[in-house]
mmCIF file of C-alpha atoms in Angstrom:
data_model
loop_
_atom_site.group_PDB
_atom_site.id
_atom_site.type_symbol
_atom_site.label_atom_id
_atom_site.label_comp_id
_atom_site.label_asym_id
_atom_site.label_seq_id
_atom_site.Cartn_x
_atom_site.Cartn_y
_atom_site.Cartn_z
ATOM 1 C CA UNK U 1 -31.218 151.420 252.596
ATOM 2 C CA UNK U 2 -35.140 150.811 252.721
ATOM 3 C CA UNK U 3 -34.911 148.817 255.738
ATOM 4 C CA UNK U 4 -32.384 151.616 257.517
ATOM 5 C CA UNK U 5 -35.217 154.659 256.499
ATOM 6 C CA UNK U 6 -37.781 152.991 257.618
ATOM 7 C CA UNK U 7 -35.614 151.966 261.397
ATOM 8 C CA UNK U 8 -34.970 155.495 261.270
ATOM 9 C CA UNK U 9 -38.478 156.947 260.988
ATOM 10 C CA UNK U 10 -39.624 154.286 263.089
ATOM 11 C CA UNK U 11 -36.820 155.524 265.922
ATOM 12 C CA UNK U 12 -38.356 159.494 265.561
ATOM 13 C CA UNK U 13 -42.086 158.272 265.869
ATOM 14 C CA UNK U 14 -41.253 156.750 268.600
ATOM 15 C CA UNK U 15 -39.362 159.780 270.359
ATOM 16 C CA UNK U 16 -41.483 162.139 269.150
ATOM 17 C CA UNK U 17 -44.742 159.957 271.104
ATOM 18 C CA UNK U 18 -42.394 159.699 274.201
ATOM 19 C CA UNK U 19 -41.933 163.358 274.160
ATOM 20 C CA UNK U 20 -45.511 163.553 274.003
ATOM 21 C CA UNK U 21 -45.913 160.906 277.068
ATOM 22 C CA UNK U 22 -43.665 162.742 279.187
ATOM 23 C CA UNK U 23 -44.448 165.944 279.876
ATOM 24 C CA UNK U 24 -43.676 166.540 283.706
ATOM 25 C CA UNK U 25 -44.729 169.521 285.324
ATOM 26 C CA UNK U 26 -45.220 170.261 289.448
ATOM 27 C CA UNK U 27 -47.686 171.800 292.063
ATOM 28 C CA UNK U 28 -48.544 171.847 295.543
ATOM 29 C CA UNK U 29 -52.336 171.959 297.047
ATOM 30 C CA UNK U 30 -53.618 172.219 300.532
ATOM 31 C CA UNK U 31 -57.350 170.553 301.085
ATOM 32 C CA UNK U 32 -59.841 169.334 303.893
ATOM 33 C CA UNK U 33 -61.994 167.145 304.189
ATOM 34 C CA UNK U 34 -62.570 163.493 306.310
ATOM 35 C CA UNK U 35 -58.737 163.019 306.566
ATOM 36 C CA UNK U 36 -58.064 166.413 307.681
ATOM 37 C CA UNK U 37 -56.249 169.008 306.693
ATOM 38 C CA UNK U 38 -53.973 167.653 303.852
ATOM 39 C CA UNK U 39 -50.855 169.438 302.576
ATOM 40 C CA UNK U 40 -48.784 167.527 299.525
ATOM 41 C CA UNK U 41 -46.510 168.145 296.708
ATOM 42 C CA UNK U 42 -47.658 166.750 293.596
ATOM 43 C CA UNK U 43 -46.598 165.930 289.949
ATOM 44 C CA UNK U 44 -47.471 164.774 286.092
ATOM 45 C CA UNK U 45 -46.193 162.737 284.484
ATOM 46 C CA UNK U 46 -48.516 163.409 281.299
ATOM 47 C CA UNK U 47 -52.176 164.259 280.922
ATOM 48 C CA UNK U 48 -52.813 160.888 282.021
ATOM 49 C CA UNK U 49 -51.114 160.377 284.981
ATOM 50 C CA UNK U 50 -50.054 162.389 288.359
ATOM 51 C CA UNK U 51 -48.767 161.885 291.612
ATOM 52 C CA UNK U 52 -49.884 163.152 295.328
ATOM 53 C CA UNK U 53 -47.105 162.651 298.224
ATOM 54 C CA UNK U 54 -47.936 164.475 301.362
ATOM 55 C CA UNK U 55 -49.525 164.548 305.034
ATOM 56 C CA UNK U 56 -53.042 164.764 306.310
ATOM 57 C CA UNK U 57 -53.289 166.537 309.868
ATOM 58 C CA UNK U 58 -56.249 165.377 311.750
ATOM 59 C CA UNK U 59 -56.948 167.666 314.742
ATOM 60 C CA UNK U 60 -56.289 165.650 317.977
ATOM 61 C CA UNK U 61 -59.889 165.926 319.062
ATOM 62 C CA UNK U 62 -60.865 165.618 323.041
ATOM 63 C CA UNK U 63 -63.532 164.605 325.150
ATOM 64 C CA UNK U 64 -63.748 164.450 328.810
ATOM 65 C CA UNK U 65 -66.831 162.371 330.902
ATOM 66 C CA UNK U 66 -67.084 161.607 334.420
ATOM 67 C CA UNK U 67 -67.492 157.484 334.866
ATOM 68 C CA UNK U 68 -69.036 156.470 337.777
ATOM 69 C CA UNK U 69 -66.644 153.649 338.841
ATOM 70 C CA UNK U 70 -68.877 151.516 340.854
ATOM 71 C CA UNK U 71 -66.557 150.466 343.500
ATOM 72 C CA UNK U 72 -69.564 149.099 345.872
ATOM 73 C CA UNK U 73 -70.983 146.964 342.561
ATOM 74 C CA UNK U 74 -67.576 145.713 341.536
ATOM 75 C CA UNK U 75 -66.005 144.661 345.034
ATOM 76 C CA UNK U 76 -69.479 142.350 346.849
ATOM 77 C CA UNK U 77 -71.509 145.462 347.990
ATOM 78 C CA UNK U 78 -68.896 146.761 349.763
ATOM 79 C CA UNK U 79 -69.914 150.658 350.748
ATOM 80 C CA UNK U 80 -67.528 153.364 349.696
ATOM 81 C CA UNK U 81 -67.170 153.979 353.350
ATOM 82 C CA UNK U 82 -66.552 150.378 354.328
ATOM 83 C CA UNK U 83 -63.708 150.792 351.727
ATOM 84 C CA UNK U 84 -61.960 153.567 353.563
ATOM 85 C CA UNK U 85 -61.974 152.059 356.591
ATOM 86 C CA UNK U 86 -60.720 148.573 354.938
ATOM 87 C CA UNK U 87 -57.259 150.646 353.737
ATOM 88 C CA UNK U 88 -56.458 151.052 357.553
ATOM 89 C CA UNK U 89 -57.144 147.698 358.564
ATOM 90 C CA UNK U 90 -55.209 146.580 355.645
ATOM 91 C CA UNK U 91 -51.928 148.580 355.788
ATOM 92 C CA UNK U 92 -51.918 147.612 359.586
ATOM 93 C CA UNK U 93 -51.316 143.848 358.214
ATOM 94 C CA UNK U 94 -49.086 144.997 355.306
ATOM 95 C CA UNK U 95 -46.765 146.343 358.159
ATOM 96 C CA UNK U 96 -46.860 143.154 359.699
ATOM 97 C CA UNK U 97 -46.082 141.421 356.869
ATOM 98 C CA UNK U 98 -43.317 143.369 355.467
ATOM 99 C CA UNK U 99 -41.580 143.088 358.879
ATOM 100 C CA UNK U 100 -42.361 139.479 358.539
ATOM 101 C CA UNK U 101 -41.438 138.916 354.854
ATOM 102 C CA UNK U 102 -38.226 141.685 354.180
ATOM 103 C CA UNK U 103 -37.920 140.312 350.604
ATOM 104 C CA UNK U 104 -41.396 140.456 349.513
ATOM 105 C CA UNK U 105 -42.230 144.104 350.844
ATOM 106 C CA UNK U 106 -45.643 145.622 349.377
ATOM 107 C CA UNK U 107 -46.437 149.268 349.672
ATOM 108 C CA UNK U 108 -48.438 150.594 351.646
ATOM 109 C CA UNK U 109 -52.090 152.078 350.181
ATOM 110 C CA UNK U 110 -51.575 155.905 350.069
ATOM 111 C CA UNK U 111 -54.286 157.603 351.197
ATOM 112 C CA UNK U 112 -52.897 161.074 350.583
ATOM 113 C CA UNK U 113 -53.155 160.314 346.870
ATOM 114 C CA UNK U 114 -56.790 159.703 346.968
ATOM 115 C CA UNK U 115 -59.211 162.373 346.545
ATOM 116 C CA UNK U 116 -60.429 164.105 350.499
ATOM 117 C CA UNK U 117 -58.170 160.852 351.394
ATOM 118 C CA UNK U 118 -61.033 158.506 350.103
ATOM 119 C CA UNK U 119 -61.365 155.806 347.497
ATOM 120 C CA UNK U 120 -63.802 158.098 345.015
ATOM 121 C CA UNK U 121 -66.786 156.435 342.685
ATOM 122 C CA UNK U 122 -66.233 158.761 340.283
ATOM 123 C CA UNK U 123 -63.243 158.958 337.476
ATOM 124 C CA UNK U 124 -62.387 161.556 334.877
ATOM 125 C CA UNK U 125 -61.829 160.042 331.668
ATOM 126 C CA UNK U 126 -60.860 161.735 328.856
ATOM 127 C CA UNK U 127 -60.763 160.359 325.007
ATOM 128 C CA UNK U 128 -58.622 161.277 322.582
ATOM 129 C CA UNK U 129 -58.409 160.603 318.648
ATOM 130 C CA UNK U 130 -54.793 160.491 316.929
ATOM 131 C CA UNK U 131 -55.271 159.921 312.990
ATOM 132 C CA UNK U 132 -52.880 162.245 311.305
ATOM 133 C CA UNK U 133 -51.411 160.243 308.095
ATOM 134 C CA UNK U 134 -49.311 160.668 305.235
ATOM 135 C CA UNK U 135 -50.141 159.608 301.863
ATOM 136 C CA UNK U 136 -49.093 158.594 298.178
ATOM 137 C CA UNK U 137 -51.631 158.556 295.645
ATOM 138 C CA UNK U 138 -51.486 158.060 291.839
ATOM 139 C CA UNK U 139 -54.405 159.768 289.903
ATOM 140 C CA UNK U 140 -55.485 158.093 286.445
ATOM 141 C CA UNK U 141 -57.278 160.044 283.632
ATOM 142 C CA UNK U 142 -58.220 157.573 281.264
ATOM 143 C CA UNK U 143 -60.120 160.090 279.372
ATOM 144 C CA UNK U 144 -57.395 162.799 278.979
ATOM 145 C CA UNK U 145 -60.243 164.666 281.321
ATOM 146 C CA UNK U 146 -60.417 166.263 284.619
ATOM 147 C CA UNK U 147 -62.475 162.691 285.747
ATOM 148 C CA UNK U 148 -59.699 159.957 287.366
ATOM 149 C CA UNK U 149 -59.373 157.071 289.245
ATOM 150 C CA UNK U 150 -56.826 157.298 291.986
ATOM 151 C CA UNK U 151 -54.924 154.918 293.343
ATOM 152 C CA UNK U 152 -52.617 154.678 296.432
ATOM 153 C CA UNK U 153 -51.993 154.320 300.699
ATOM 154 C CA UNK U 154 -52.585 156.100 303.507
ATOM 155 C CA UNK U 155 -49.894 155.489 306.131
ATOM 156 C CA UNK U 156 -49.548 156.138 309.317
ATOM 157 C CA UNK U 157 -49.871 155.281 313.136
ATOM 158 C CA UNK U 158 -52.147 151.886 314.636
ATOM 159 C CA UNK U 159 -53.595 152.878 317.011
ATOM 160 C CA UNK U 160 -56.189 155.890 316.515
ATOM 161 C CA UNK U 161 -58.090 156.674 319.273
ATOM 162 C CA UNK U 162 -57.188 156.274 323.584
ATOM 163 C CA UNK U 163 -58.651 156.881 326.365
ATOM 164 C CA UNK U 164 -57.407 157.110 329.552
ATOM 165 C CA UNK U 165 -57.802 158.835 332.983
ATOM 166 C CA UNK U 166 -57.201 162.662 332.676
ATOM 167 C CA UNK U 167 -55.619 163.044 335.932
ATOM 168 C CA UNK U 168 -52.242 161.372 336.475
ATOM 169 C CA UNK U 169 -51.494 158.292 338.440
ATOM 170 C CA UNK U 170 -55.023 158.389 339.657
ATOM 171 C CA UNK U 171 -54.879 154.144 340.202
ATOM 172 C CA UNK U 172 -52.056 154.005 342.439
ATOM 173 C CA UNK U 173 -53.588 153.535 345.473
ATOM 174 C CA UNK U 174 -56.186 151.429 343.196
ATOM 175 C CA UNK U 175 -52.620 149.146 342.307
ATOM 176 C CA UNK U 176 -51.598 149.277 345.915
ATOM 177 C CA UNK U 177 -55.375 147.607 347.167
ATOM 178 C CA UNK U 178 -55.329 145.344 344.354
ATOM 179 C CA UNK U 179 -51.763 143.918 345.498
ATOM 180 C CA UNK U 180 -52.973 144.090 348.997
ATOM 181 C CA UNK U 181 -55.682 141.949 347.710
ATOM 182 C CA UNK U 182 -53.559 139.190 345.350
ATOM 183 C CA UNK U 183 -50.573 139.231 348.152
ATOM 184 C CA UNK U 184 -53.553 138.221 350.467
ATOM 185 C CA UNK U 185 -55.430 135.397 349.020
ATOM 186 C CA UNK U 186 -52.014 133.325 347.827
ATOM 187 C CA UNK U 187 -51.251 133.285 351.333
ATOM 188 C CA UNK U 188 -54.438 132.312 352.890
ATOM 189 C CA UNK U 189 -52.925 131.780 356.512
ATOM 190 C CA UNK U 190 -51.791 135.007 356.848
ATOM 191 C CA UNK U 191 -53.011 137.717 358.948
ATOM 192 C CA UNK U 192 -53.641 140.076 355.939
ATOM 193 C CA UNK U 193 -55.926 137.812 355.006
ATOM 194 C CA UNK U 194 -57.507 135.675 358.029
ATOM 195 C CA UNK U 195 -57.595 139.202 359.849
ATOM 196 C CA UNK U 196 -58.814 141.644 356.731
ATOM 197 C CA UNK U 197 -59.575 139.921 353.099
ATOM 198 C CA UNK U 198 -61.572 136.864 354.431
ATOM 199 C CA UNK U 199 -63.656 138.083 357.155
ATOM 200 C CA UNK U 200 -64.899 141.445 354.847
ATOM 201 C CA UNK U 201 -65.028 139.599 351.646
ATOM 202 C CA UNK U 202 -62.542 141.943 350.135
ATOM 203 C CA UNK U 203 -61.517 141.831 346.735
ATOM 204 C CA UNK U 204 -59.593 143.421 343.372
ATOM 205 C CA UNK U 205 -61.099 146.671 342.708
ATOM 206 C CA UNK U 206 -62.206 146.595 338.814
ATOM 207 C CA UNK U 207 -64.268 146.376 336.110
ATOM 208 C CA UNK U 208 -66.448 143.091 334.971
ATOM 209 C CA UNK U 209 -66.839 143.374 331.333
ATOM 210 C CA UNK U 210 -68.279 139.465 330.234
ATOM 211 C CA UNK U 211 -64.954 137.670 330.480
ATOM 212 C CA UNK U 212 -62.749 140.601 330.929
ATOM 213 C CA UNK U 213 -61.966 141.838 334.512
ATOM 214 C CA UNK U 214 -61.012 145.288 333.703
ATOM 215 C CA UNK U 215 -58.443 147.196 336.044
ATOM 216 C CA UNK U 216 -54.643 149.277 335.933
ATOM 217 C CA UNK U 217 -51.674 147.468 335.240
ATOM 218 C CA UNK U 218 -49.217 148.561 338.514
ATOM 219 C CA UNK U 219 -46.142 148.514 335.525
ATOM 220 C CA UNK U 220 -48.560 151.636 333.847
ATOM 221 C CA UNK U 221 -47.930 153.484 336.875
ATOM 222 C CA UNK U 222 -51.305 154.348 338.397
ATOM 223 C CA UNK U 223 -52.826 155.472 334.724
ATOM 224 C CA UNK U 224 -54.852 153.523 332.757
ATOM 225 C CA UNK U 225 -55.612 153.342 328.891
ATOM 226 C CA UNK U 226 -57.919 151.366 326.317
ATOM 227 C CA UNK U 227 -57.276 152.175 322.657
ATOM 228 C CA UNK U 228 -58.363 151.380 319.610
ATOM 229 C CA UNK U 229 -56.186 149.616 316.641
ATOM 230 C CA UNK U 230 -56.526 149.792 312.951
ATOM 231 C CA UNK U 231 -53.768 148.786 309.968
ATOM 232 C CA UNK U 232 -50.676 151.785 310.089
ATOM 233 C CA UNK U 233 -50.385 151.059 305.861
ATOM 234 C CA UNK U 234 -53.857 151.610 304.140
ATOM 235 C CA UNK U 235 -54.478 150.734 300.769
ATOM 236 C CA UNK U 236 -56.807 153.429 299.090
ATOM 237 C CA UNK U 237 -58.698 153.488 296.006
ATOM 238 C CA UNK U 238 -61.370 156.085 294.899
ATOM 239 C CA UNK U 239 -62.142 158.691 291.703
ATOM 240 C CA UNK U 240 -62.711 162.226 291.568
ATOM 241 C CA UNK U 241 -62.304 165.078 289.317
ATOM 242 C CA UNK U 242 -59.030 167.419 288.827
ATOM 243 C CA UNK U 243 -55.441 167.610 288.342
ATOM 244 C CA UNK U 244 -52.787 167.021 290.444
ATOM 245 C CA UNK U 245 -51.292 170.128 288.292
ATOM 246 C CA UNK U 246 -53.455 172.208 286.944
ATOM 247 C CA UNK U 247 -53.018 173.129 283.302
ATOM 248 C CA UNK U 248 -53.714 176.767 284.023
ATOM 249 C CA UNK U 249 -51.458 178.650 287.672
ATOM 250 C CA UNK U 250 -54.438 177.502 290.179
ATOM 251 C CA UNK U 251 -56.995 174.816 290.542
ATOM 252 C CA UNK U 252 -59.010 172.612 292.118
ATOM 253 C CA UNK U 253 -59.457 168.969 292.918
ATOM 254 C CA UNK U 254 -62.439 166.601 294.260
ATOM 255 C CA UNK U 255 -61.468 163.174 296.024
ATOM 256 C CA UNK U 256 -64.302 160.308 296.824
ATOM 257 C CA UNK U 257 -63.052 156.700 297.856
ATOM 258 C CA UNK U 258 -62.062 154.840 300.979
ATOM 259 C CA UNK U 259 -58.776 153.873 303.023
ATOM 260 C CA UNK U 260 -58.700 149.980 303.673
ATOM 261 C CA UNK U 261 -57.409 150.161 307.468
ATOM 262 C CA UNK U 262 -58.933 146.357 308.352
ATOM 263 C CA UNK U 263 -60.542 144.962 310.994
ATOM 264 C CA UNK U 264 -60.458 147.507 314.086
ATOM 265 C CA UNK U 265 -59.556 146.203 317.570
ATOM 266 C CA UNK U 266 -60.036 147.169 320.708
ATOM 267 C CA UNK U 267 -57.569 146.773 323.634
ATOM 268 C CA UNK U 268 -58.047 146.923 327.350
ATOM 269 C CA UNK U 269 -55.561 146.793 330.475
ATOM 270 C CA UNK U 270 -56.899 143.363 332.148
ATOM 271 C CA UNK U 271 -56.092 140.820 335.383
ATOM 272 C CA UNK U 272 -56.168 137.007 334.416
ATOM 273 C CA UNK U 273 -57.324 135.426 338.041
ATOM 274 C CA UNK U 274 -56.258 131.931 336.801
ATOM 275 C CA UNK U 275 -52.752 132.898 335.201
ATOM 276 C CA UNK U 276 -52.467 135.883 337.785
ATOM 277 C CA UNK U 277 -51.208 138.270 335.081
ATOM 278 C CA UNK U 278 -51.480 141.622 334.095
ATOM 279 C CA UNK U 279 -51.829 142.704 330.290
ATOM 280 C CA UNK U 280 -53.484 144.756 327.406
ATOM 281 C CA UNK U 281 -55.825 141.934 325.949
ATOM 282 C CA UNK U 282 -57.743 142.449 322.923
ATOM 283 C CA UNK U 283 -61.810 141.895 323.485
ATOM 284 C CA UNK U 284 -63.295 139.700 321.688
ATOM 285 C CA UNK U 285 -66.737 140.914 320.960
ATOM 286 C CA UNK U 286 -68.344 136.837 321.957
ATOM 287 C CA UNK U 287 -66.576 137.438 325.416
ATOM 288 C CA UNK U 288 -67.878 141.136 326.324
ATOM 289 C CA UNK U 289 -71.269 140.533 327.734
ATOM 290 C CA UNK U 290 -74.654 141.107 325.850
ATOM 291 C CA UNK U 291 -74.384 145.397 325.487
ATOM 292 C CA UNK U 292 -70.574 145.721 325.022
ATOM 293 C CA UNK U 293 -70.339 142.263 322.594
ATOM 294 C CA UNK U 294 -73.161 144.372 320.426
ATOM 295 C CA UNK U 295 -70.976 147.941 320.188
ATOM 296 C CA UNK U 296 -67.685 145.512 319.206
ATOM 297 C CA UNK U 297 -69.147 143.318 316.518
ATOM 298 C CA UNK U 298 -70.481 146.307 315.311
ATOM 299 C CA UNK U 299 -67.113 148.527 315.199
ATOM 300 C CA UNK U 300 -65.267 145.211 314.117
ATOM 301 C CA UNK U 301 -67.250 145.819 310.477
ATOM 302 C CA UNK U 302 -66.010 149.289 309.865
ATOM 303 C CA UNK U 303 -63.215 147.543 307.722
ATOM 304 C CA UNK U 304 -62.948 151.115 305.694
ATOM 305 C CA UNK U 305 -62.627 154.685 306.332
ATOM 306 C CA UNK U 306 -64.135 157.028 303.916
ATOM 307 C CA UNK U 307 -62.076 160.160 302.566
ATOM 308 C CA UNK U 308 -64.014 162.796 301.126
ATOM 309 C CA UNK U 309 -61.637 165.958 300.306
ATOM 310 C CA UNK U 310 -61.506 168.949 298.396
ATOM 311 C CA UNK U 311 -58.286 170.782 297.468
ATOM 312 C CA UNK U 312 -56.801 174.181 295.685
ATOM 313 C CA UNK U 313 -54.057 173.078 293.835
ATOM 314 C CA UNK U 314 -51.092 175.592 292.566
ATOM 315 C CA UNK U 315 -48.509 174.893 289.612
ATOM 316 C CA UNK U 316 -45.213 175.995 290.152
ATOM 317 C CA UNK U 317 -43.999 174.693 286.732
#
């Protein structure tokens, strides 16, 4: 009968503490701060303990530059001018070889989609940054306090920043030259390129960039994008001070720590000479010439994005 008391008073200590650990009660809160604006639903478990589950909305920030494009640099000294008068000579032998090669047709270079019906040295670019998130954080007070650790991840999309040209399809006649170009020097004996390519020293029209020969992708339809790429699931850890829930119907809450997104990358439509192939290639920072290879090793280290928010909190229950 001793032994059965004591199981018994054992048994009501022991629901009487988990009554005491488990005392749920639920908010919402709306904040901003480096993530954006951030909107959850949150949740206690107990005065230690509460949960965060919502989304941060970062503004999809803009900014437009002219680039000069450098056509006479990039293509032997070639003159802008020179250029123009190249795309006649050239779709004059790109009729002469369709009618001589029916299965391999190439298009013609469209001057009606060029600017004043010219190649231009200038390009509208326009950047764009894409970080909106959602999130799931635990918060920690190990003191019974307002003070906690949080723990959690930020989740969300790769890649977080483009850019690409503002106006649409600019690089199609850009695709059409290049072809004009390739087409020419794999068939050195013909008249595209004995009567055009060779004797002008024609050639691609793009960027060099160290190793990287920068220029539109024909499959991207005359547009052109580099972006940049970080981890989509980011581990975050940081402290702060308030309550998921506040004890009394409003409150407020401070957050300090970092998202663990990984090494960025960057990511750039290139042509491969040797393999003759198109793709996005990631730079390598050793391969992008002196200036670039600084700016890359230098991004590569931002391993961690900082998150500084503050929030009003409300408790439902």
């Amino acid at each position: 009968m001793k032994k059965l008391l004591t199981l018994c008073s054992f048994v009501l200590l022991s629901l009487g503490a988990s009554a005491q650990m488990f005392d749920p009660h639920v908010g919402i809160g709306v904040g901003v701060g480096t993530t954006g604006i951030d909107i959850d639903a949150s949740a206690t478990i107990n005065d230690y303990i509460g949960i965060r589950a919502g989304v941060d909305i970062m503004p999809k920030f803009k900014v437009s530059k002219d680039l000069d494009l450098g056509v006479s640099d990039k293509t032997k000294g070639v003159s802008i001018k020179d250029m123009n008068k190249h795309i006649d000579d050239l779709n004059t032998q790109i009729v002469a070889w369709n009618a001589a090669h029916p299965t391999q047709k190439m298009e013609l270079i469209d001057k009606t989609l060029l600017p004043n019906g010219e190649i231009p040295n200038d390009l509208t670019i326009e950047g764009k940054l894409d970080n909106t998130v959602g999130h799931i954080l635990f918060d920690i007070h190990p003191f019974k306090t307002s003070f906690r650790f949080t723990v959690g991840a930020y989740f969300g999309k790769d890649e977080i920043i483009s850019v690409y040209n503002k106006e649409d399809a600019f690089f199609t006649p850009i695709n059409q030259w290049n072809n004009a170009i390739i087409t020419a020097q794999n068939n050195p004996t013909s008249t595209l390129n004995t009567m055009v390519v060779k004797p002008y020293n024609l050639d691609m029209i793009g960027g060099e960039l160290g190793d990287y020969f920068v220029t539109p992708d024909p499959a991207e339809q005359g547009n052109v994008k580099a972006y940049a790429k970080v981890n989509g699931f980011r581990p975050y850890l940081g402290l702060g001070f308030g309550r998921a829930v506040p004890k009394g119907r409003v409150g407020c809450q401070f957050d300090l720590g970092v998202q663990f997104w990984g090494k960025p990358e960057i990511y750039i439509p290139t042509y491969d000479k040797a393999a003759k192939t198109y793709q996005y290639e990631k730079i390598d920072g050793d391969k992008a010439g002196d200036d670039a290879g600084k700016v890359l090793k230098t991004i590569s280290k931002i391993s961690v994005y900082p998150v500084l928010n503050f929030r009003i909190v409300g408790r439902i229950f």
